Amino acid sequence: MTKKSFILLTFLIASSLQVVAREVFNLNKGWQFGAVVHNVVSSVKVDVPHSWNHDELQSVFGENSSSVYYIREVKIPSSWDIKNTSLRFYGVASKATLYVNGQYVGEHNGAYTAFTFDISHFLKYGAVNTIQVYVQGGEQIDNMPLVPRFSQYGGIFRDVELILNEREHISVTHYSSNGVYVSTKKISDEVANLNVDVMLRGSFGDRLTTKVKIFDGDKIVSEGSGVATISTDGSSVISIPMLVKKPRLWNGKKSPFMYRAEVYLLNASKDVRDKVVQPFGIRIVSIDRKKGFLLNGNAYPIYGMLMKQENILSGLNFSRENSDDDISFLKEVGATSVRFANGSHSQYDYNLCDKSGVIVWNDLPFCGDEFYSSKSFINSFAFKNSGIIQLKEMIWQLYNHPSIAFWGLFSNLSGNTESPVEYVKELNEVATLISPNCITVGVSNQDGEINNVTDVISWSQYFGWKRGETKDFGMWLSQFEYGWQKLKPAVGEYGISGKIDKFSKVKSKKEISNFRTEQEQLDFHIDYLKAIKNRSYFWGYYVNSLFDSPEYSSLYTGLVTSDRKYKKDAFYLYKANWNKEDEFVHLAKKRSYYRSSTIQNICVMTNMSTVELKINGKIVSEKKQSDGVVLWKNVKVKYGINVIEVNSGEFSDKTEFVVTRRM
């Protein structure tokens, strides 16, 4: 598949464009964005990705304008009248209605999945065509998620593409995937049994041949083919069994090996009409009550972070550079897994996880919030049907990523007047039918039947922040060692806020405050990591979260600030425990410059065996680390400026602070 720039009203003329197979034209440039504000139509030129309530346009158009539109003109060559033309949007928040040349094409609910419409019959060939997209942002009663702060941004926040195919082609409209699905049926040291399903489009009665070649680098390791006849609705599906001898498995961070499938569609004359190149990995995942998560039959530790696709700098509008940076934080901290919470990310993020061997848990945006304050479920046909469609889109669009092991079907659903259990059962049936090679999971914040629906279950736990004390977390974990043996438990999220510019602790341990200090956050995670240690009957643990949420939500549970500028002390705690390759030492509390006491605790995070402490140039002592932490308690310092240095081999860290007689 080739990528070309699709420039407004230029160079696309019939005499110069000879299309043999599919071509993809980017439509990100040159949109007219407008809204009705105070009964006046206002518009500006924008490029997408774009969010109207994130950038400077927010003051003009408001946060959740309901009458918002994007318009773009495109010249379509006359030669395209014998082709198939589709329009794909990779992400529109959160409800989109599409018109072409004033004609209604269709609508789509849900911000985080792509959607594609065949617009061939709506186009004027050899003429300028007008694309209009009407967008509704914010929460809606027939659309996931219902939590207002999870649907904060509105706009076309991912790429837009025009896809040109021959009339006979591999489908681009099957839940907006690329129409090719590779599944692992069985693996052994000698052979892997695969199945390649290909969704076809054409005219009724067409007999089309599909050929598949599987590559290990430049070497063909398997070939297969099949013939299918297009049915009356213009579609067909062909299933081709394949064998790969001596398979190289996708084995997480140890060996994230990827194969490549090349799929060709031929007509009755044996002319190639379409081609799709699909990377994939061969792997099998499961959960054992005693051994935990199994990757290809072997125990594999799952410890990870929540990530939401948003930041204070760009809202939902993520570039590849943004994604590269975010995944680099995940790799640095040493996580083996990531939970993409509250909705799918861009395809590029999953490609990065495939290549780096990070296990992915991907959420459907069927969620409440951490404080149980928002409604998350409406027992209406519109809401439930929209959720099922979003689930199917999520799975089919992400089907071939070996990194994805878990489909998250719900999270934090308490607080509803009607039970969502029967609906969760329906979601689970759909996910299991489509994707038996993955594991269904939910995040629970309650007792009851909802914990027995998905393949495995996890809980959100915030002992020491929202209730109780951190020691209660270990007591809660212990219940599962011998109790509830049928459940396969995990901690789907845990955490506490920690503001880097706050230094005064809350007055009461019972206070549920978003404005805890960085030190309180560190203490919380030290206690939780100790509680988690040596509990193999829990298959995974996920910190909420890797990054702070943007300022509008006032949540600071991240280990890195929302602008990605500052790593908090708790980040280095996890790096010390999870990343054994990149040696380091890190002094905690370096942002606390003014202090009131000459008696201080000096805390260091490190993955080195021992650390030496110096205060004002004098060696205090050398200590061994335990669980990534070295702590000197009740160390005497002086009034005025103090210089603190820690060293371990070639690695060191340094800070200074002032002790004042009055604060």
PDB file of C-alpha atoms in Angstrom, residues 3 129 138 274 290 299 322 339 341 399 457-458 490 498 512 642:
ATOM      1  CA  LYS A   3       0.989   6.711   0.806  1.00  0.00           C
ATOM      2  CA  ASN A 129     -16.668  17.279  -4.148  1.00  0.00           C
ATOM      3  CA  GLY A 138     -18.813  15.798  25.279  1.00  0.00           C
ATOM      4  CA  ASP A 274      -5.477  -5.761  -4.380  1.00  0.00           C
ATOM      5  CA  LYS A 290      -1.177 -20.449  40.772  1.00  0.00           C
ATOM      6  CA  ALA A 299       5.005 -17.884  33.424  1.00  0.00           C
ATOM      7  CA  ASN A 322       4.208  11.987  21.213  1.00  0.00           C
ATOM      8  CA  ARG A 339      -3.302  -0.843  30.208  1.00  0.00           C
ATOM      9  CA  ALA A 341      -7.498   2.785  29.676  1.00  0.00           C
ATOM     10  CA  TYR A 399      -6.903  -8.088  15.835  1.00  0.00           C
ATOM     11  CA  ILE A 457     -11.136 -10.161  36.980  1.00  0.00           C
ATOM     12  CA  SER A 458      -9.238  -7.301  38.562  1.00  0.00           C
ATOM     13  CA  ALA A 490      -5.356  -8.951  39.552  1.00  0.00           C
ATOM     14  CA  GLY A 498       1.133  13.477  44.143  1.00  0.00           C
ATOM     15  CA  ILE A 512      -9.491  12.115  50.134  1.00  0.00           C
ATOM     16  CA  ASN A 642      23.009  21.623  52.813  1.00  0.00           C
TER      17      ASN A 642
END
